[in-house]
Coordinates of C-alpha atoms in Angstrom, one line a residue:
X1473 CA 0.0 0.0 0.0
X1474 CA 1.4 3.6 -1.1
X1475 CA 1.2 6.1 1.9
X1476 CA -0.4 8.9 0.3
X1477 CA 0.4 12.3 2.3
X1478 CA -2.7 14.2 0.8
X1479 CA -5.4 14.0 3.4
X1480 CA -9.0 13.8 1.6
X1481 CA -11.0 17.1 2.1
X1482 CA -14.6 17.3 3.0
X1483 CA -15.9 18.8 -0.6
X1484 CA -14.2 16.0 -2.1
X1485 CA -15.7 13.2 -0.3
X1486 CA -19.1 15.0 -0.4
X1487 CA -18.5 15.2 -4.2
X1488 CA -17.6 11.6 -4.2
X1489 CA -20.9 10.6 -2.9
X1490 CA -22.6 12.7 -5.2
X1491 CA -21.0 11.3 -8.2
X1492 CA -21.0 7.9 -7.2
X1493 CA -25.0 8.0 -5.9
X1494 CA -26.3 10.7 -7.2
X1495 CA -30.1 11.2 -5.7
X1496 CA -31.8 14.3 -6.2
X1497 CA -32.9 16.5 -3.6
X1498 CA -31.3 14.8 -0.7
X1499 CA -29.0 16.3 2.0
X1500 CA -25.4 15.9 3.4
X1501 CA -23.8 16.1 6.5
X1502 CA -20.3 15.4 7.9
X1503 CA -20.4 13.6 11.1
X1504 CA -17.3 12.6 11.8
X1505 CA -14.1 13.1 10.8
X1506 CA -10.9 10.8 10.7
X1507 CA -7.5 12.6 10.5
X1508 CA -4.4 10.5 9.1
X1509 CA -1.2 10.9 10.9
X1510 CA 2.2 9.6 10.6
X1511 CA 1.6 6.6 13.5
X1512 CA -1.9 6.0 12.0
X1513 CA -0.2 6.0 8.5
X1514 CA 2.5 3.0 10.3
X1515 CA -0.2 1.2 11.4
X1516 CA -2.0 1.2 7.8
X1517 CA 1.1 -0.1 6.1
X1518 CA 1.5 -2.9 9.2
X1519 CA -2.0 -3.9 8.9
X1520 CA -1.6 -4.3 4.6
X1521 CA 1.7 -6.0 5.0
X1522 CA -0.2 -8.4 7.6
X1523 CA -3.3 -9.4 5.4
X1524 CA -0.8 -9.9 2.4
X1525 CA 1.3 -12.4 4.5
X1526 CA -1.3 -14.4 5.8
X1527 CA -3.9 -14.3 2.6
X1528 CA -6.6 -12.3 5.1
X1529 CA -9.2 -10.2 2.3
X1530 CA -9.5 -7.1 3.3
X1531 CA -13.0 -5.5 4.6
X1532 CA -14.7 -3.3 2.5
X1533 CA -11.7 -3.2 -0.2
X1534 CA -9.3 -2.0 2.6
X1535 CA -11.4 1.5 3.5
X1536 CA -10.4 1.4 7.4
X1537 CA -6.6 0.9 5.6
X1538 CA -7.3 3.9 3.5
X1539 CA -9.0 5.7 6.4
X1540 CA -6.3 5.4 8.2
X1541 CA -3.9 6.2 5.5
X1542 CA -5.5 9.4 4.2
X1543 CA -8.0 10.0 6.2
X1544 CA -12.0 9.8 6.1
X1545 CA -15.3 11.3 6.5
X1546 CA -18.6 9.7 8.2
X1547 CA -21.6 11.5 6.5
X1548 CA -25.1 10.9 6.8
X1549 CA -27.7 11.6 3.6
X1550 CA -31.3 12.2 4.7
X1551 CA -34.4 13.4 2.6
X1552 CA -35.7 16.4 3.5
X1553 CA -39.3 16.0 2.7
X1554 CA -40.0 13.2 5.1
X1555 CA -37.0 14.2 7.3
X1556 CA -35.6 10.6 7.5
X1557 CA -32.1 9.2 7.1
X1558 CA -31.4 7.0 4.5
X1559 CA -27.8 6.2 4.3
X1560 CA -24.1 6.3 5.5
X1561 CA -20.9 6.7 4.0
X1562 CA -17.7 6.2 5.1
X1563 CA -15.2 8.1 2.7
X1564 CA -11.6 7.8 2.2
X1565 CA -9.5 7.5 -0.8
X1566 CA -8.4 4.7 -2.1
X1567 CA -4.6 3.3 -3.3
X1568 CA -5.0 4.3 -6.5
X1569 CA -5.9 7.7 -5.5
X1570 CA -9.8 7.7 -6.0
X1571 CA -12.5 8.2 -3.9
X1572 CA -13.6 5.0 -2.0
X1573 CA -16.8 4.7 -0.5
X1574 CA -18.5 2.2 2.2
X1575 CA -22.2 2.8 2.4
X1576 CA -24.9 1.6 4.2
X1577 CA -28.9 2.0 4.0
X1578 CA -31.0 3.5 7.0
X1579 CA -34.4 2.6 8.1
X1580 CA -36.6 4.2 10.3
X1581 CA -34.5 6.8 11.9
X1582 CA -34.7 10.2 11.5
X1583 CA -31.8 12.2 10.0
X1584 CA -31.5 14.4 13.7
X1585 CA -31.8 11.1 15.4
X1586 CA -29.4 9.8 13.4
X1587 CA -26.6 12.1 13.9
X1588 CA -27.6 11.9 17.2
X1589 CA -26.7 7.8 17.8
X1590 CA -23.8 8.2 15.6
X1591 CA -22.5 10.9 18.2
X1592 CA -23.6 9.3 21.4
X1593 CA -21.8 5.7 19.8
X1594 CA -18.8 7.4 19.3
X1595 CA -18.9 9.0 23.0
X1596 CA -19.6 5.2 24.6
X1597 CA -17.3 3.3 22.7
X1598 CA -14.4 5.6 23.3
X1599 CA -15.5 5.5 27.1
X1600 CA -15.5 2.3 26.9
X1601 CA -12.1 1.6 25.4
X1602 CA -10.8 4.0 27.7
X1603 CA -11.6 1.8 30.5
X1604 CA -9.8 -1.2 32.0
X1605 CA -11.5 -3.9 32.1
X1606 CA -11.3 -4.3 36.1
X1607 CA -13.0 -0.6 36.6
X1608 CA -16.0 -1.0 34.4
X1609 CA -17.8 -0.1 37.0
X1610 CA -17.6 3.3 36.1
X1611 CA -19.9 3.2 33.0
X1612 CA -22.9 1.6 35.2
X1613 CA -24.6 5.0 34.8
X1614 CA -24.4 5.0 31.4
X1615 CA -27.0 2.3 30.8
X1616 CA -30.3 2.8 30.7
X1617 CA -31.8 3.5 34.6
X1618 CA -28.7 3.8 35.6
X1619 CA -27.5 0.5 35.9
X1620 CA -26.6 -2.5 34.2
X1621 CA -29.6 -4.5 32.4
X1622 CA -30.3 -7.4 33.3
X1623 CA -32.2 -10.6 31.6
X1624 CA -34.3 -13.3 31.8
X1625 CA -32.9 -16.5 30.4
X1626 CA -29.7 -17.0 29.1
X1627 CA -30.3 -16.4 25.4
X1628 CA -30.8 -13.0 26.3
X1629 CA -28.0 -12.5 27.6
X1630 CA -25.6 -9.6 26.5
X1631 CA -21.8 -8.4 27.1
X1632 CA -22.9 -6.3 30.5
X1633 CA -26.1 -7.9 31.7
X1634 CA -26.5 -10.6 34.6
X1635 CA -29.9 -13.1 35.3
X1636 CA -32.8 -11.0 37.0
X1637 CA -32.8 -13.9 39.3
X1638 CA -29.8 -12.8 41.0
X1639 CA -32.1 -10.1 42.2
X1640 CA -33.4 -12.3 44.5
X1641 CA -29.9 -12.6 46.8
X1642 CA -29.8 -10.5 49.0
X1643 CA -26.7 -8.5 48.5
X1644 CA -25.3 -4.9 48.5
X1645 CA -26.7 -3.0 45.2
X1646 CA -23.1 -2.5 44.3
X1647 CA -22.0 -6.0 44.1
X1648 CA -25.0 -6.6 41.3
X1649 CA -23.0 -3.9 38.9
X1650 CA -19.5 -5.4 40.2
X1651 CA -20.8 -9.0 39.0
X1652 CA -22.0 -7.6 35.8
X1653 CA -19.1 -5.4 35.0
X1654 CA -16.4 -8.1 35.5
X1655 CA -18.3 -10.5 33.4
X1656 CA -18.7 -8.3 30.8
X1657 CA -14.8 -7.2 31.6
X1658 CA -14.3 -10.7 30.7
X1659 CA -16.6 -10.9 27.7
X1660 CA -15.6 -7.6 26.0
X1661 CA -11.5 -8.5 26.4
X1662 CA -11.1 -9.7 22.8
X1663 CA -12.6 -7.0 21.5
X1664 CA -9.9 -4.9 23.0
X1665 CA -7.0 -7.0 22.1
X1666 CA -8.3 -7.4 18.6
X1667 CA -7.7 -3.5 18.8
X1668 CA -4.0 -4.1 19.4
X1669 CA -3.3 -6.3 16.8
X1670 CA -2.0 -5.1 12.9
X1671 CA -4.5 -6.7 11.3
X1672 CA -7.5 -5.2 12.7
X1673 CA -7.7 -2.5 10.4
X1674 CA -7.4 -5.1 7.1
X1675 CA -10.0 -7.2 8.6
X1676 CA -11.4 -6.4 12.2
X1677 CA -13.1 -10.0 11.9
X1678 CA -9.7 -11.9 11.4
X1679 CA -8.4 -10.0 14.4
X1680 CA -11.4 -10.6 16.8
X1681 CA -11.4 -14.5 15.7
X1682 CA -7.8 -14.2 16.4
X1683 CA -8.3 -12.4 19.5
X1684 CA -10.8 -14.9 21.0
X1685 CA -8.2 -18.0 20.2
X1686 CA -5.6 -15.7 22.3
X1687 CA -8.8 -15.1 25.1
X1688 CA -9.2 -19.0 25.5
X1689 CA -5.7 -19.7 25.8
X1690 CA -4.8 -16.9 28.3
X1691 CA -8.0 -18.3 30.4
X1692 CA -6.7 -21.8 30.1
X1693 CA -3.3 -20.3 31.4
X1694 CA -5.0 -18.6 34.0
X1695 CA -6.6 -22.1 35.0
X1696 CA -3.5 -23.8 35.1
X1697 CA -2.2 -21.7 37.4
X1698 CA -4.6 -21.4 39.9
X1699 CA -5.2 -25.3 39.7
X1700 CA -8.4 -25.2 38.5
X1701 CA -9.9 -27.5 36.2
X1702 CA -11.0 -26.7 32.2
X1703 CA -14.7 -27.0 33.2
X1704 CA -14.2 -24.1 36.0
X1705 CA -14.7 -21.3 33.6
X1706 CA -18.1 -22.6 32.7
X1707 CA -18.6 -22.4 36.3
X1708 CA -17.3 -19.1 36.2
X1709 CA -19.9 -18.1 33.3
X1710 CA -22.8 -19.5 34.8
X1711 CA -24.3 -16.7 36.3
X1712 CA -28.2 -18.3 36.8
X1713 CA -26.3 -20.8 39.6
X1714 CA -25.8 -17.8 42.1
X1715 CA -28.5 -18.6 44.9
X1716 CA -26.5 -17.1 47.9
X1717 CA -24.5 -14.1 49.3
X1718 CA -21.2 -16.5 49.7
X1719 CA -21.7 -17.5 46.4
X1720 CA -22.0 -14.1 45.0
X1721 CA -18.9 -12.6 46.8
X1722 CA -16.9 -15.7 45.7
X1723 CA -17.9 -15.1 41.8
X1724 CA -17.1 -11.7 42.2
X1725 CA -13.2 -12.6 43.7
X1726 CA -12.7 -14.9 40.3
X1727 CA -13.9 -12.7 37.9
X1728 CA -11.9 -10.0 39.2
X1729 CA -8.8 -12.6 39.6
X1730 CA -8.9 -13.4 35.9
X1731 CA -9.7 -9.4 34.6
X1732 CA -6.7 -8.6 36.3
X1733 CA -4.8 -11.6 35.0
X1734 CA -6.0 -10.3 31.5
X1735 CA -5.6 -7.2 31.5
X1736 CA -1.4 -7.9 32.5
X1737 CA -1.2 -10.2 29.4
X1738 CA -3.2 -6.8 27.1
X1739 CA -0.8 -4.5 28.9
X1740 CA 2.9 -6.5 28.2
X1741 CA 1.3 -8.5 24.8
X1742 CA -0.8 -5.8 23.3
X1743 CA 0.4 -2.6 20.7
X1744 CA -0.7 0.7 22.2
X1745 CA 0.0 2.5 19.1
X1746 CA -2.0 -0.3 17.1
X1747 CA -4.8 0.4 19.7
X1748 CA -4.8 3.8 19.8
X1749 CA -5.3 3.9 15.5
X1750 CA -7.5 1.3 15.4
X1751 CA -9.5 3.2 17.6
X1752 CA -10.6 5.4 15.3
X1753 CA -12.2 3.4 13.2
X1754 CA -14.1 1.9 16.0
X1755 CA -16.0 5.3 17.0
X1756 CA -17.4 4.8 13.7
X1757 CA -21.2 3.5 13.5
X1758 CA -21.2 2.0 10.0
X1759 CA -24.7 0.5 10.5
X1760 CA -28.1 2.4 12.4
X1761 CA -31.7 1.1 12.9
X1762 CA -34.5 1.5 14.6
X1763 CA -35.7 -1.9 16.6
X1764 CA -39.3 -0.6 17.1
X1765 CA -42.1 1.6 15.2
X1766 CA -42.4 3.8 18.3
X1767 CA -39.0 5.2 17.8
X1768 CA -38.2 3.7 20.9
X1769 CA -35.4 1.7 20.6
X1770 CA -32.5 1.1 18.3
X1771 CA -28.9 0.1 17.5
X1772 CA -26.0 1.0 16.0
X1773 CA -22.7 -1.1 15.1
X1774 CA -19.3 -0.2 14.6
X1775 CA -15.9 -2.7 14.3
X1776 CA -15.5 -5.1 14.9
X1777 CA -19.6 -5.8 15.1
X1778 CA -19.8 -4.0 18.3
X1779 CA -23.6 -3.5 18.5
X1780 CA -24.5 -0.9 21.4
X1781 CA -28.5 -0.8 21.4
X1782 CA -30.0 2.5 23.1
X1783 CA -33.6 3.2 24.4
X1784 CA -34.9 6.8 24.8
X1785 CA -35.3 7.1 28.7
X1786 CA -38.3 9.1 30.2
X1787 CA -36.5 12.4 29.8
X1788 CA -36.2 11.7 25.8
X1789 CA -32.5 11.0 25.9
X1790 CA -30.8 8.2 25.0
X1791 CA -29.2 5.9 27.1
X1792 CA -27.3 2.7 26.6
X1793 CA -30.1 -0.4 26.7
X1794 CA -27.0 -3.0 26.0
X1795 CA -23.7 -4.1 24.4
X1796 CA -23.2 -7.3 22.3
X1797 CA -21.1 -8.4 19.5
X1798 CA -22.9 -9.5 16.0
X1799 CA -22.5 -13.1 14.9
X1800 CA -18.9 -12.8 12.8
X1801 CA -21.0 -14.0 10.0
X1802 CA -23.3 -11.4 10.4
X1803 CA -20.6 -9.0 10.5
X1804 CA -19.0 -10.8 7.2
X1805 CA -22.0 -10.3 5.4
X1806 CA -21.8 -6.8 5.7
X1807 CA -18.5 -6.5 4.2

């Protein structure tokens, strides 16, 4: 891949859109804004160089590369006489020079609500990252009521969220959000280390597959050392077998045991400066929807298939409703 040291202007990407899908009538507007540097440049040419040696396609033709390489724009294009959103674009320019463009339809959000979620995504997610995974705690009050949600059987379950039935222990209403934010520490690790790798931006899929190989192997470690059976992480996981206070407190003091162990082997194994690029392209919502008629609920998905779903609270704002990862065939498809 050629470094290119032009950065792509906004009246060139909103040009490109308008060549490429011309629709009459409809309105643009730059959300977001990606600026190349020289270490996210670095990372670009590591992340090429990566795919190439190990036969990985690139997603989307290699636009986070090229994002990252010269730069990119996230604009939403609405329709003025009903007001709604109906698509995004990602815009960067390609290797050869040329405008490249990742687009995706939207349905039944409006073009303020719209730019809203893509705003409010970008805020959580770069929260999120920001955080260790031992002190999740601290984005509790992000979530919808102010606390982590919670589910009723296990097929509902999402990255954050613990079995209402834990409700009935009687315990301190702190250690409910320290249970559910050192699971989810524990769940949402390989999306982090994915983050570190070089080939996240060529194929944020590839590095979150890789990423969950490295997840089961550090846990196994983690095992080992602690001389603890393979079946004790299922033990670990099972969150609906918590029927008393000692139970509870003893979960707690192995989840936070293994984020800790974790979050040493991201420190001394992951690449800060591959994090911090990649990072970029994460705050990016690619994908918006709305989940009900009402205009109630919706979701919106960035890399690598990080859905965060949001719920308008009594007040009309938004707050987080829950965090899960799309099925890596889901998030194939999309490519």
């Amino acid at each position: 891949m050629t470094l290119h040291q032009t950065s792509l202007t906004g009246d060139r990407a909103l040009a490109a859109i308008r060549s490429a899908s011309p629709r009459p009538g409809t309105q643009l507007q730059i959300l977001r804004e990606i600026k190349a540097t020289a270490n996210t440049q670095e990372i670009a040419h590591r992340s090429h160089h990566e795919a190439d040696l190990h036969h990985i396609a690139l997603y989307g033709n290699g636009i986070f590369l090229n994002a990252l390489n010269t730069g990119a724009f996230l604009i939403l294009e609405s329709d003025p006489t009903t007001g709604n959103a109906v698509s995004i674009y990602l815009v960067s320019t390609g290797s050869d020079g040329r405008p490249a463009i990742e687009s995706h339809e939207v349905e039944g959000v409006t073009a303020p609500l719209g730019a809203e979620l893509i705003n409010q995504t970008a805020d959580f997610v770069d929260a999120l990252l920001a955080v260790p995974t031992s002190k999740f705690e601290s984005i509790e009050r992000r979530f919808y009521g102010r606390h982590f949600p919670e589910y009723a059987g296990p097929g509902d379950r999402t990255i954050f969220a613990i079995p209402r039935s834990i409700r009935a222990i009687e315990a301190d209403e702190t250690q409910y959000g320290e249970l559910a934010a050192l699971f989810g520490g524990y769940l949402f690790w390989p999306v982090q280390y994915s983050m570190s790798t070089d080939i996240y931006a060529a194929n944020p899929s590839s590095a979150l597959a890789a990423a969950r190989k490295k997840h089961e192997a550090l846990t196994e470690q983690f095992l080992q050392k602690n001389n603890k059976k393979p079946d004790f992480i299922y033990d670990l996981q099972d969150l609906e077998s918590l029927k008393s206070p000692e139970q509870l407190r003893e979960r707690i003091l192995w989840l936070r045991r293994l984020d800790d162990f974790l979050e040493q082997a991201l420190k001394s194994q992951g690449d800060s400066s591959a994090f911090e690029a990649n990072k970029l392209i994460s705050l990016v919502a690619l994908q918006l929807g709305s989940l009900t008629q009402t205009q109630e609920s919706f979701l919106a998905v960035t890399s690598p298939g990080l859905v965060v779903g949001w719920r308008r609270s009594a007040t009309g704002s938004l707050a987080v409703a829950e965090v899960s990862l799309a099925e890596e065939t889901d998030w194939a498809a999309s490519k």
